[in-house]
Amino acid sequence: MTTLSAPTMTKKSTRKKTRNRATAETMAQQQREISVSEFFAKNRHLLGFDNPRKAMLTTVKEAVDNALDACEEGGILPDIHITVLPLTETRFKITVRDNGPGIVRKQIENIFGKLLYGSKFHRMKMSRGQQGIGISAAGMYGLMTTGKPVLIISKTSRRRPAHEIRLKMDTSKNRAEVISDEEHREDDRLFPDGHGTQVEIELEGRYLKGRQSIDEYLEQTAIANPHARLTFQTPSNETVEYPRAVDELPAEPTEIKPHPKGIELGTLIQMLERTEQKQLGAFLREDFCRVGPTKARELAEGAGMTSRTWIKNVGHAEAERLYQSIQDVRITAPPTDCLVPIGSRALLAGLLKEVKAEFFAAATRPPSVYRGNPFQIEVAIAYGGALPGDEAARILRFANRVPLLYQQSACSSFKAVVETSWKNYNLSQPRGSLPTGPLVIMLHMASVWVPFTSESKEAIADYDEIRKEMKLALQECGRKLGTYLRRRKRMQRESDRRVVFERYIGEIARNCQAITGVDAEKLYAALLAQAQRKTEEADYQLDEDGKVVDDGGRLASDDGVVIVEERQAEAGEESAAGDDTLFGDDAPASPKKRGRKTRRPRRKSGRS
């Protein structure tokens, strides 16, 4: 019998790994300054370049926003051309050309090749751009994905030739490197008005239609900017035009100074250190808005000082007392001429141009303030027509006339719509959700500084003051819609009653003639007149602005309401939302000019 001996157990020698200890000197050698462009190059998702499709949209958005701002500041009606040219399946060349005043040569490198460079960050004035990041970040993304530089062509006057510059960004230094700098007379044909700018960026991308696409962005831009004409050449070489709805530029906003109520203690201390004023009274009057000599003296005395106190003698303790005095003293709200809202008529004109609905209403709230920053909320709604009736309402969000397409659920606009009780206005609304029905809701916030949730500017932060104003504007439009729906329902009910009368009065007239000998035709006419008196609401007429011609109701005197009779929804009508345009295939009717009120022949249905 053979016995097997157990294997000899050998202990493996284990050796502890020793950790290299860094010293303060070696750690100091590894530290270096990080460029802002280098940071965003590694975190480009913060700027809206998460994926190829969104990157293309962000590039077009930034270029078009800059073009609109430039044209409006130059007092020029915008005429913008956008071209998306496919080079390969995943590579595109995006070209945006405007008829603005152009860009002077020495500023081109900074505008297109340096992040956080611009003229709008420090101004308290309504504008689309705020941070000085967008277009230079788009060029940086194109350089990273294709290695191709940005091409800029600028022309500032008819007497000067167009300037053509190719540049790329050095992300380690946050500055531009000019590759070529030439003047080309042949480029003058691009600018028939004698001035303008063209930007060309080659990048990795993906083009798709539908929601959150370039097409949707341009259509919503046309709604919020009815004074602009946009021409879009698609990758399939189709040309889509968004014509100008109004031939008047918006009023120019006025730059204002900071409001005392909106600053924090640290900001106040920095302003005291940087001011050019010598005395406290002059500092309060000249560096803030809504502070006159009397109010400056009151603020200074509340802090235990006088208007003649020297700024150099104001230390931290004095600044803290001054800050507390500002909080305690009542100060007039900041001026609102720094804001230029779209306006109810322009809102309705934009929606009429793009949305195939039957009822339109708009409301503009009075200006309000958050953190010392003036802002104003505008809301417009479109109902019925060819809009789908079995889907949740569509929300169009805007900030300073710029569409917001992403992060809808994180936006204050979305939360305001959900919190509004739409059941009060004859619409169905599941708990905690959007209302259901053929409804489009447009919300616009105009402010000197829009509080976006991120650098990509995709959602408005949820401040209580902002959400409250949005809800009040939504309720105002909702009341108008509820009035219209109740009126239409009554008119339909009265029309149905008349149909029942007309069905039997002929037979009643004949039988009465057989029994009493009364003239059947006279009796029929009398009964018909009686039926018309009892159901007279079915005969209300509307003029071209949707106002009731022969009734003094609320809708008859409301300039913020438009009703398009030809677009009234029919049961089971299929929406054309998937066709060439976002809201339908047919070209919607243009807003008609106000004129003499005329009656229209009624249809048998009795609808208004």
Coordinates of C-alpha atoms in Angstrom, one line a residue:
M1 CA 0.0 0.0 0.0
T2 CA 1.5 3.3 -1.1
T3 CA 0.9 6.3 1.1
L4 CA 1.1 9.8 -0.3
S5 CA 2.9 12.3 1.9
A6 CA 1.3 15.7 2.2
P7 CA 3.0 18.4 0.1
T8 CA 5.5 20.5 1.9
M9 CA 3.9 23.9 2.6
T10 CA 6.3 26.7 1.6
K11 CA 5.7 30.2 2.9
K12 CA 6.0 32.8 0.2
S13 CA 8.0 35.7 1.1
T14 CA 5.9 38.9 1.0
R15 CA 7.6 42.3 0.7
K16 CA 5.8 45.5 1.6
K17 CA 5.8 48.2 -1.0
T18 CA 7.4 51.3 0.2
R19 CA 5.7 54.6 -0.7
N20 CA 7.8 57.5 -1.9
R21 CA 7.3 60.5 0.3
A22 CA 7.0 63.8 -1.5
T23 CA 8.6 66.8 0.1
A24 CA 7.3 70.4 0.0
E25 CA 10.0 71.2 -2.6
T26 CA 9.1 68.3 -5.0
M27 CA 5.4 69.2 -4.7
A28 CA 6.1 72.8 -5.5
Q29 CA 7.9 71.8 -8.7
Q30 CA 4.8 70.1 -10.0
Q31 CA 2.4 73.0 -9.5
R32 CA 1.7 75.4 -12.4
E33 CA -0.9 77.9 -13.5
I34 CA -3.9 76.5 -15.5
S35 CA -5.1 78.5 -18.5
V36 CA -8.9 79.0 -18.6
S37 CA -8.9 77.6 -22.2
E38 CA -6.9 74.6 -21.1
F39 CA -9.5 73.9 -18.4
F40 CA -12.5 74.2 -20.8
A41 CA -10.6 72.1 -23.4
K42 CA -10.7 69.2 -20.9
N43 CA -14.2 70.0 -19.7
R44 CA -15.9 71.0 -22.9
H45 CA -19.2 69.5 -21.8
L46 CA -19.6 72.5 -19.5
L47 CA -19.8 74.7 -22.6
G48 CA -22.4 72.5 -24.5
F49 CA -20.0 70.4 -26.5
D50 CA -21.1 67.1 -24.9
N51 CA -21.6 65.1 -28.1
P52 CA -21.2 65.7 -31.9
R53 CA -24.9 66.6 -32.4
K54 CA -25.1 69.1 -29.6
A55 CA -21.7 70.5 -30.6
M56 CA -23.0 71.5 -34.0
L57 CA -26.0 73.1 -32.5
T58 CA -23.9 75.1 -30.0
T59 CA -21.6 76.3 -32.7
V60 CA -24.5 77.6 -34.8
K61 CA -26.2 79.1 -31.8
E62 CA -23.1 81.0 -30.7
A63 CA -22.4 82.4 -34.1
V64 CA -26.0 83.4 -34.8
D65 CA -26.3 85.1 -31.4
N66 CA -23.2 87.1 -32.0
A67 CA -24.5 88.1 -35.4
L68 CA -27.8 89.3 -34.0
D69 CA -26.1 91.3 -31.3
A70 CA -23.7 92.9 -33.7
C71 CA -26.5 93.9 -36.2
E72 CA -28.7 95.4 -33.4
E73 CA -25.9 97.4 -31.9
G74 CA -25.1 98.7 -35.3
G75 CA -28.7 99.7 -36.0
I76 CA -29.0 97.2 -38.9
L77 CA -31.9 94.8 -39.6
P78 CA -30.3 91.4 -39.4
D79 CA -29.9 89.3 -42.5
I80 CA -28.1 86.1 -41.6
H81 CA -27.0 83.2 -43.7
I82 CA -26.2 79.8 -42.2
T83 CA -24.7 76.9 -44.2
V84 CA -24.0 73.4 -42.9
L85 CA -21.8 71.7 -45.5
P86 CA -21.1 67.9 -45.0
L87 CA -17.5 67.0 -45.9
T88 CA -17.7 63.4 -44.7
E89 CA -20.2 61.4 -42.7
T90 CA -19.0 62.8 -39.4
R91 CA -17.3 66.1 -40.5
F92 CA -19.1 69.3 -41.3
K93 CA -18.1 72.9 -42.3
I94 CA -20.4 75.5 -40.6
T95 CA -20.5 79.0 -42.1
V96 CA -22.4 81.9 -40.6
R97 CA -22.5 85.2 -42.4
D98 CA -24.2 88.5 -41.3
N99 CA -24.6 92.0 -42.5
G100 CA -23.4 93.7 -39.3
P101 CA -20.9 96.4 -39.0
G102 CA -17.9 94.0 -39.2
I103 CA -15.0 93.6 -36.8
V104 CA -11.9 95.8 -36.8
R105 CA -8.7 93.8 -37.5
K106 CA -7.0 94.2 -34.2
Q107 CA -9.9 92.7 -32.3
I108 CA -10.4 89.6 -34.4
E109 CA -7.7 87.5 -32.6
N110 CA -9.1 88.3 -29.2
I111 CA -12.7 87.7 -30.1
F112 CA -12.2 84.4 -31.8
G113 CA -9.1 83.1 -30.1
K114 CA -9.4 83.9 -26.4
L115 CA -11.9 82.7 -23.8
L116 CA -13.5 85.1 -21.4
Y117 CA -12.8 88.1 -23.6
G118 CA -15.7 90.4 -24.5
S119 CA -17.5 93.7 -23.9
K120 CA -20.7 92.4 -22.3
F121 CA -19.6 90.7 -19.0
H122 CA -19.1 94.0 -17.1
R123 CA -22.1 95.9 -18.7
M124 CA -25.5 95.9 -16.9
K125 CA -27.4 95.9 -20.2
M126 CA -29.5 93.3 -21.9
S127 CA -27.6 91.3 -24.5
R128 CA -27.5 87.7 -25.8
G129 CA -23.9 87.1 -25.0
Q130 CA -22.7 87.5 -21.4
Q131 CA -19.4 85.6 -20.8
G132 CA -17.2 86.0 -23.8
I133 CA -16.8 82.3 -24.2
G134 CA -19.1 81.0 -26.9
I135 CA -17.7 81.6 -30.4
S136 CA -14.0 81.1 -29.3
A137 CA -15.0 77.8 -27.6
A138 CA -16.7 76.7 -30.8
G139 CA -13.4 77.4 -32.7
M140 CA -11.5 75.5 -30.0
Y141 CA -13.8 72.5 -30.4
G142 CA -13.3 72.5 -34.2
L143 CA -9.5 72.7 -33.7
M144 CA -9.5 69.8 -31.3
T145 CA -11.7 67.5 -33.4
T146 CA -10.4 68.3 -36.9
G147 CA -7.2 70.2 -36.4
K148 CA -8.5 72.9 -38.8
P149 CA -8.2 76.6 -37.9
V150 CA -11.1 79.1 -37.9
L151 CA -11.6 81.3 -40.9
I152 CA -12.9 84.8 -40.3
I153 CA -13.7 87.2 -43.1
S154 CA -14.6 90.8 -42.0
K155 CA -15.5 93.9 -43.9
T156 CA -16.1 97.2 -42.1
S157 CA -16.8 99.6 -45.0
R158 CA -17.2 99.8 -48.8
R159 CA -13.8 101.6 -49.1
R160 CA -11.8 98.9 -47.5
P161 CA -11.3 95.4 -48.8
A162 CA -12.4 92.4 -46.9
H163 CA -9.9 91.0 -44.4
E164 CA -9.4 87.2 -44.3
I165 CA -7.8 85.7 -41.3
R166 CA -7.1 82.1 -40.3
L167 CA -6.3 81.4 -36.6
K168 CA -6.2 78.7 -34.0
M169 CA -6.1 78.9 -30.2
D170 CA -3.1 78.1 -28.1
T171 CA -5.0 76.5 -25.1
S172 CA -1.9 76.6 -22.9
K173 CA -1.7 80.4 -23.1
N174 CA -5.4 81.2 -23.9
R175 CA -4.4 83.3 -26.9
A176 CA -4.7 83.1 -30.7
E177 CA -2.1 82.1 -33.2
V178 CA -2.6 83.7 -36.6
I179 CA -1.8 81.4 -39.5
S180 CA -2.6 83.7 -42.3
D181 CA -3.7 87.3 -42.6
E182 CA -4.7 88.6 -46.1
E183 CA -6.9 91.1 -47.8
H184 CA -9.1 89.8 -50.6
R185 CA -11.1 92.1 -52.9
E186 CA -13.0 89.0 -54.3
D187 CA -14.5 88.5 -50.8
D188 CA -16.4 91.8 -51.2
R189 CA -19.2 90.0 -53.1
L190 CA -20.1 88.2 -49.8
F191 CA -21.2 91.6 -48.3
P192 CA -23.5 93.4 -50.7
D193 CA -24.2 96.1 -48.0
G194 CA -20.5 96.9 -47.8
H195 CA -20.0 95.5 -44.3
G196 CA -20.4 92.2 -42.4
T197 CA -18.7 89.2 -40.9
Q198 CA -18.4 85.6 -41.9
V199 CA -17.2 82.8 -39.7
E200 CA -16.2 79.3 -40.9
I201 CA -15.6 76.4 -38.6
E202 CA -14.8 72.8 -39.5
L203 CA -15.7 70.3 -36.9
E204 CA -16.8 66.7 -36.0
G205 CA -20.6 66.6 -35.8
R206 CA -23.8 64.9 -36.4
Y207 CA -26.8 66.4 -38.1
L208 CA -30.4 65.3 -37.3
K209 CA -33.7 67.1 -37.6
G210 CA -36.4 67.2 -34.9
R211 CA -36.2 68.3 -31.3
Q212 CA -33.0 69.9 -30.1
S213 CA -31.7 70.4 -33.6
I214 CA -30.3 73.3 -35.6
D215 CA -33.7 73.5 -37.4
E216 CA -35.6 73.9 -34.2
Y217 CA -33.1 76.5 -32.9
L218 CA -33.5 78.6 -36.0
E219 CA -37.3 78.4 -36.0
Q220 CA -37.5 79.4 -32.4
T221 CA -35.0 82.2 -33.1
A222 CA -37.3 83.5 -35.8
I223 CA -40.2 83.5 -33.3
A224 CA -38.3 85.6 -30.7
N225 CA -36.6 87.8 -33.3
P226 CA -39.3 88.7 -35.9
H227 CA -37.2 91.6 -37.1
A228 CA -34.5 89.2 -38.4
R229 CA -34.3 87.3 -41.7
L230 CA -32.6 83.9 -41.5
T231 CA -31.6 81.8 -44.5
F232 CA -30.5 78.2 -43.7
Q233 CA -28.8 75.9 -46.3
T234 CA -29.1 72.4 -44.9
P235 CA -26.6 69.5 -45.4
S236 CA -29.0 68.1 -48.1
N237 CA -28.5 71.4 -50.1
E238 CA -32.0 72.6 -49.4
T239 CA -32.6 76.3 -48.6
V240 CA -35.0 77.1 -45.7
E241 CA -36.0 80.8 -45.3
Y242 CA -37.4 82.4 -42.2
P243 CA -38.7 85.8 -43.5
R244 CA -38.7 89.0 -41.5
A245 CA -42.1 89.6 -39.8
V246 CA -41.5 93.2 -38.7
D247 CA -39.3 95.9 -40.3
E248 CA -38.4 97.7 -37.1
L249 CA -35.5 97.0 -34.8
P250 CA -36.1 96.6 -31.1
A251 CA -35.3 99.7 -28.9
E252 CA -31.7 100.0 -27.8
P253 CA -31.2 99.1 -24.2
T254 CA -29.4 101.6 -21.9
E255 CA -26.5 100.5 -19.7
I256 CA -27.1 101.1 -16.0
K257 CA -24.9 101.0 -12.9
P258 CA -25.2 98.4 -10.1
H259 CA -28.1 98.8 -7.7
P260 CA -27.1 99.0 -4.0
K261 CA -29.5 96.3 -2.9
G262 CA -28.0 93.8 -5.3
I263 CA -24.4 93.8 -4.1
E264 CA -22.7 91.7 -1.3
L265 CA -20.3 92.9 1.3
G266 CA -17.2 91.6 -0.4
T267 CA -18.3 93.3 -3.7
L268 CA -18.9 96.6 -1.8
I269 CA -15.4 96.5 -0.3
Q270 CA -13.8 95.9 -3.8
M271 CA -15.8 98.8 -5.2
L272 CA -14.5 101.0 -2.4
E273 CA -10.9 100.0 -3.2
R274 CA -11.3 100.5 -7.0
T275 CA -13.4 103.7 -7.2
E276 CA -12.0 106.9 -8.6
Q277 CA -14.1 109.0 -6.2
K278 CA -12.5 110.6 -3.2
Q279 CA -15.4 111.0 -0.9
L280 CA -18.1 108.6 0.2
G281 CA -21.1 110.7 -1.0
A282 CA -19.6 110.9 -4.5
F283 CA -18.9 107.2 -4.5
L284 CA -22.5 106.4 -3.6
R285 CA -23.9 108.8 -6.2
E286 CA -21.6 108.0 -9.1
D287 CA -21.0 104.3 -8.8
F288 CA -24.6 103.2 -8.1
C289 CA -28.0 103.8 -9.7
R290 CA -31.0 105.2 -7.9
V291 CA -28.8 107.0 -5.3
G292 CA -29.1 110.8 -5.3
P293 CA -27.5 113.4 -2.9
T294 CA -30.3 113.0 -0.2
K295 CA -30.2 109.2 -0.3
A296 CA -26.4 109.2 -0.2
R297 CA -26.4 111.3 2.9
E298 CA -29.0 109.0 4.5
L299 CA -26.9 105.9 3.7
A300 CA -23.7 107.5 5.1
E301 CA -25.4 108.7 8.3
G302 CA -26.9 105.3 8.8
A303 CA -23.3 103.9 8.8
G304 CA -22.1 106.6 11.3
M305 CA -20.3 108.6 8.6
T306 CA -21.0 111.6 6.4
S307 CA -21.0 112.3 2.7
R308 CA -17.7 114.0 3.1
T309 CA -15.9 111.0 4.6
W310 CA -12.7 110.2 2.7
I311 CA -12.8 106.9 1.0
K312 CA -9.2 106.1 2.2
N313 CA -10.5 106.2 5.7
V314 CA -13.2 103.6 5.1
G315 CA -11.9 100.3 6.5
H316 CA -13.5 96.9 6.9
A317 CA -15.6 97.9 9.9
E318 CA -16.9 101.0 8.2
A319 CA -17.7 99.1 5.0
E320 CA -19.7 96.6 7.0
R321 CA -21.7 99.3 8.7
L322 CA -22.3 100.9 5.3
Y323 CA -23.5 97.6 3.9
Q324 CA -26.0 97.2 6.8
S325 CA -27.2 100.7 6.2
I326 CA -27.9 99.9 2.6
Q327 CA -30.0 96.9 3.7
D328 CA -32.0 99.0 6.2
V329 CA -32.7 102.1 3.9
R330 CA -35.5 101.9 1.4
I331 CA -34.1 102.5 -2.2
T332 CA -36.1 102.9 -5.4
A333 CA -36.0 99.9 -7.7
P334 CA -33.4 100.0 -10.5
P335 CA -34.4 101.6 -13.9
T336 CA -35.8 99.2 -16.6
D337 CA -34.7 101.1 -19.7
C338 CA -31.8 98.6 -19.7
L339 CA -34.3 95.9 -20.8
V340 CA -35.9 95.5 -24.2
P341 CA -38.8 93.0 -24.0
I342 CA -40.1 91.5 -27.3
G343 CA -43.5 93.0 -26.7
S344 CA -47.0 91.4 -27.1
R345 CA -47.5 92.4 -30.7
A346 CA -44.1 91.1 -31.8
L347 CA -44.6 87.9 -29.8
L348 CA -47.9 87.3 -31.5
A349 CA -46.4 88.1 -34.9
G350 CA -43.6 85.5 -34.3
L351 CA -46.0 82.8 -33.2
L352 CA -48.4 83.5 -36.0
K353 CA -45.5 83.1 -38.5
E354 CA -44.4 79.7 -37.2
V355 CA -47.2 78.0 -35.2
K356 CA -50.4 76.7 -37.0
A357 CA -52.9 77.4 -34.2
E358 CA -56.2 79.1 -33.9
F359 CA -55.9 81.1 -30.7
F360 CA -53.0 83.3 -29.6
A361 CA -52.6 85.3 -26.4
A362 CA -49.7 87.2 -24.9
A363 CA -48.9 88.9 -21.6
T364 CA -46.0 91.0 -20.4
R365 CA -45.3 91.5 -16.7
P366 CA -44.1 94.7 -15.2
P367 CA -40.3 94.8 -14.6
S368 CA -39.1 93.2 -11.3
V369 CA -35.8 92.6 -9.5
Y370 CA -33.7 89.7 -8.3
R371 CA -30.4 90.3 -6.5
G372 CA -30.5 93.9 -7.6
N373 CA -30.8 92.8 -11.3
P374 CA -33.8 94.1 -13.3
F375 CA -35.7 91.5 -15.3
Q376 CA -39.0 91.2 -17.1
I377 CA -41.1 88.1 -18.0
E378 CA -43.2 87.7 -21.2
V379 CA -45.5 84.8 -21.9
A380 CA -47.4 83.8 -25.1
I381 CA -49.6 80.8 -25.8
A382 CA -51.0 79.2 -28.9
Y383 CA -53.9 76.8 -28.8
G384 CA -55.8 74.6 -31.2
G385 CA -55.5 74.5 -35.0
A386 CA -53.1 71.8 -36.3
L387 CA -51.4 71.3 -33.0
P388 CA -51.6 67.7 -31.6
G389 CA -54.4 67.4 -29.0
D390 CA -53.3 64.2 -27.3
E391 CA -49.8 65.2 -26.3
A392 CA -48.3 67.3 -23.5
A393 CA -48.0 71.0 -24.1
R394 CA -44.9 72.2 -25.9
I395 CA -42.7 74.7 -24.0
L396 CA -40.5 77.2 -25.9
R397 CA -38.0 78.8 -23.5
F398 CA -36.1 82.0 -24.2
A399 CA -33.6 84.1 -22.4
N400 CA -32.7 87.5 -23.9
R401 CA -34.3 86.4 -27.2
V402 CA -32.2 83.2 -27.3
P403 CA -33.9 79.7 -27.4
L404 CA -33.0 77.3 -24.6
L405 CA -33.2 73.7 -26.0
Y406 CA -31.6 71.6 -23.3
Q407 CA -32.1 70.9 -19.6
Q408 CA -35.8 71.7 -19.7
S409 CA -36.7 70.0 -16.4
A410 CA -34.0 72.0 -14.6
C411 CA -35.3 75.4 -15.8
S412 CA -37.4 77.8 -13.8
S413 CA -39.7 78.2 -16.9
F414 CA -40.6 74.5 -16.9
K415 CA -41.3 74.5 -13.1
A416 CA -43.5 77.5 -13.4
V417 CA -45.6 75.8 -16.1
V418 CA -46.0 72.7 -14.1
E419 CA -47.0 74.6 -10.9
T420 CA -49.7 76.6 -12.8
S421 CA -53.1 75.0 -12.3
W422 CA -54.3 74.7 -16.0
K423 CA -57.5 72.9 -15.0
N424 CA -58.8 76.3 -14.0
Y425 CA -58.7 77.2 -17.7
N426 CA -60.5 74.1 -19.1
L427 CA -57.3 72.1 -19.8
S428 CA -56.5 68.6 -18.5
Q429 CA -53.3 68.3 -16.4
P430 CA -52.0 65.2 -14.7
R431 CA -50.6 65.8 -11.2
G432 CA -47.1 67.2 -11.3
S433 CA -47.0 67.3 -15.1
L434 CA -47.5 69.6 -18.1
P435 CA -51.0 70.3 -19.3
T436 CA -52.3 68.1 -22.1
G437 CA -53.8 69.4 -25.2
P438 CA -53.1 71.4 -28.5
L439 CA -51.0 74.0 -26.7
V440 CA -47.7 75.8 -27.2
I441 CA -46.4 77.9 -24.3
M442 CA -43.6 80.4 -24.9
L443 CA -41.7 82.0 -22.0
H444 CA -39.2 84.8 -22.3
M445 CA -36.9 86.3 -19.7
A446 CA -35.2 89.6 -20.4
S447 CA -32.5 90.7 -17.9
V448 CA -29.2 92.5 -17.7
W449 CA -27.8 89.2 -16.3
V450 CA -29.7 85.9 -16.8
P451 CA -28.8 83.5 -14.0
F452 CA -28.0 80.4 -16.1
T453 CA -27.4 77.1 -14.3
S454 CA -24.2 76.5 -16.2
E455 CA -21.7 78.0 -18.7
S456 CA -23.6 76.4 -21.6
K457 CA -26.6 78.7 -20.9
E458 CA -29.3 76.0 -21.3
A459 CA -31.6 76.6 -18.3
I460 CA -32.6 79.5 -16.0
A461 CA -31.8 79.2 -12.3
D462 CA -34.8 78.7 -10.1
Y463 CA -35.0 82.0 -8.2
D464 CA -38.3 82.5 -6.3
E465 CA -38.7 86.0 -7.7
I466 CA -38.3 84.8 -11.3
R467 CA -40.6 81.8 -10.9
K468 CA -43.3 84.0 -9.2
E469 CA -43.3 86.4 -12.2
M470 CA -43.5 83.5 -14.7
K471 CA -46.5 82.0 -12.9
L472 CA -48.3 85.4 -12.8
A473 CA -47.8 85.8 -16.6
L474 CA -48.9 82.3 -17.3
Q475 CA -52.1 82.8 -15.2
E476 CA -52.9 85.9 -17.2
C477 CA -52.6 84.1 -20.5
G478 CA -54.5 81.1 -19.0
R479 CA -57.5 83.4 -18.1
K480 CA -57.6 84.6 -21.7
L481 CA -57.6 81.1 -23.0
G482 CA -60.2 80.0 -20.5
T483 CA -62.5 82.9 -21.6
Y484 CA -62.0 81.9 -25.3
L485 CA -62.7 78.1 -24.6
R486 CA -65.8 78.9 -22.6
R487 CA -67.1 81.3 -25.3
R488 CA -66.5 78.7 -28.0
K489 CA -68.2 76.0 -26.0
R490 CA -71.3 78.2 -25.5
M491 CA -71.4 79.2 -29.2
Q492 CA -71.2 75.5 -30.1
R493 CA -74.0 74.7 -27.7
E494 CA -76.2 77.5 -29.0
S495 CA -75.5 76.4 -32.6
D496 CA -76.6 72.8 -31.7
R497 CA -79.8 74.1 -30.2
R498 CA -80.5 76.1 -33.3
V499 CA -80.0 72.9 -35.4
V500 CA -82.7 71.2 -33.3
F501 CA -85.1 74.1 -33.7
E502 CA -84.6 74.2 -37.5
R503 CA -85.1 70.4 -37.7
Y504 CA -88.7 70.6 -36.3
I505 CA -90.1 74.1 -37.0
G506 CA -91.0 73.3 -40.6
E507 CA -93.2 70.4 -39.6
I508 CA -94.7 72.5 -36.7
A509 CA -95.6 75.3 -39.2
R510 CA -97.3 72.8 -41.6
N511 CA -99.3 71.2 -38.8
C512 CA -100.4 74.5 -37.4
Q513 CA -101.6 75.5 -40.9
A514 CA -103.5 72.3 -41.2
I515 CA -105.2 72.8 -37.8
T516 CA -105.7 76.6 -37.6
G517 CA -105.2 77.8 -41.2
V518 CA -102.3 80.1 -40.3
D519 CA -99.9 80.9 -43.1
A520 CA -97.1 78.3 -42.8
E521 CA -94.4 80.5 -44.3
K522 CA -95.0 83.4 -42.0
L523 CA -95.1 81.1 -39.0
Y524 CA -91.9 79.4 -40.1
A525 CA -90.2 82.8 -40.4
A526 CA -91.4 83.9 -37.0
L527 CA -90.2 80.7 -35.3
L528 CA -86.9 80.9 -37.1
A529 CA -86.4 84.5 -35.9
Q530 CA -87.3 83.4 -32.3
A531 CA -84.7 80.6 -32.5
Q532 CA -82.0 83.1 -33.7
R533 CA -82.8 85.4 -30.8
K534 CA -82.5 82.6 -28.3
T535 CA -79.2 81.4 -29.8
E536 CA -77.7 84.8 -30.8
E537 CA -74.3 83.9 -29.3
A538 CA -73.7 81.5 -32.1
D539 CA -73.6 84.4 -34.6
Y540 CA -70.8 86.4 -32.9
Q541 CA -68.3 87.6 -35.5
L542 CA -64.6 88.2 -35.0
D543 CA -62.4 90.6 -36.9
E544 CA -58.9 90.1 -38.2
D545 CA -57.4 90.5 -34.7
G546 CA -59.7 88.0 -33.1
K547 CA -61.9 90.6 -31.4
V548 CA -65.7 90.1 -31.2
V549 CA -67.3 92.7 -33.5
D550 CA -70.7 92.8 -31.9
D551 CA -70.0 92.1 -28.3
G552 CA -68.2 94.0 -25.5
G553 CA -66.7 91.1 -23.7
R554 CA -63.1 90.8 -22.4
L555 CA -61.7 89.4 -25.6
A556 CA -63.1 92.3 -27.6
S557 CA -60.9 94.8 -25.9
D558 CA -57.7 92.8 -25.4
D559 CA -54.8 93.7 -27.7
G560 CA -52.9 90.6 -26.5
V561 CA -55.3 88.1 -28.2
V562 CA -55.4 87.0 -31.8
I563 CA -57.9 84.3 -33.2
V564 CA -57.4 82.8 -36.6
E565 CA -60.7 81.4 -37.7
E566 CA -59.3 79.4 -40.7
R567 CA -57.1 77.4 -38.3
Q568 CA -59.8 76.2 -35.9
A569 CA -59.2 72.6 -35.0
E570 CA -61.4 69.9 -36.5
A571 CA -61.9 66.6 -34.7
G572 CA -59.3 64.1 -35.6
E573 CA -57.3 66.5 -37.7
E574 CA -53.7 65.2 -38.0
S575 CA -50.9 67.4 -37.0
A576 CA -48.1 67.9 -39.5
A577 CA -45.4 68.3 -37.0
G578 CA -43.0 65.9 -38.7
D579 CA -42.8 67.7 -42.0
D580 CA -40.5 70.4 -43.3
T581 CA -41.3 72.9 -40.5
L582 CA -41.4 72.3 -36.8
F583 CA -45.1 73.1 -36.5
G584 CA -46.6 72.1 -39.8
D585 CA -46.0 71.8 -43.6
D586 CA -48.1 74.8 -44.8
A587 CA -46.8 78.3 -44.6
P588 CA -48.8 79.9 -41.7
A589 CA -50.7 83.1 -42.3
S590 CA -48.8 86.3 -41.7
P591 CA -50.2 88.7 -39.0
K592 CA -52.6 91.1 -40.7
K593 CA -52.5 94.8 -40.2
R594 CA -55.2 96.4 -38.0
G595 CA -57.9 98.1 -40.1
R596 CA -61.6 98.4 -40.5
K597 CA -63.6 95.8 -38.7
T598 CA -65.6 93.6 -41.1
R599 CA -68.1 90.8 -40.7
R600 CA -67.3 87.4 -42.0
P601 CA -70.0 84.9 -43.2
R602 CA -70.8 82.3 -40.5
R603 CA -70.3 78.6 -41.1
K604 CA -72.9 76.1 -40.2
S605 CA -70.8 74.7 -37.3
G606 CA -71.3 77.9 -35.4
R607 CA -67.7 78.1 -34.2
S608 CA -66.0 81.5 -33.6

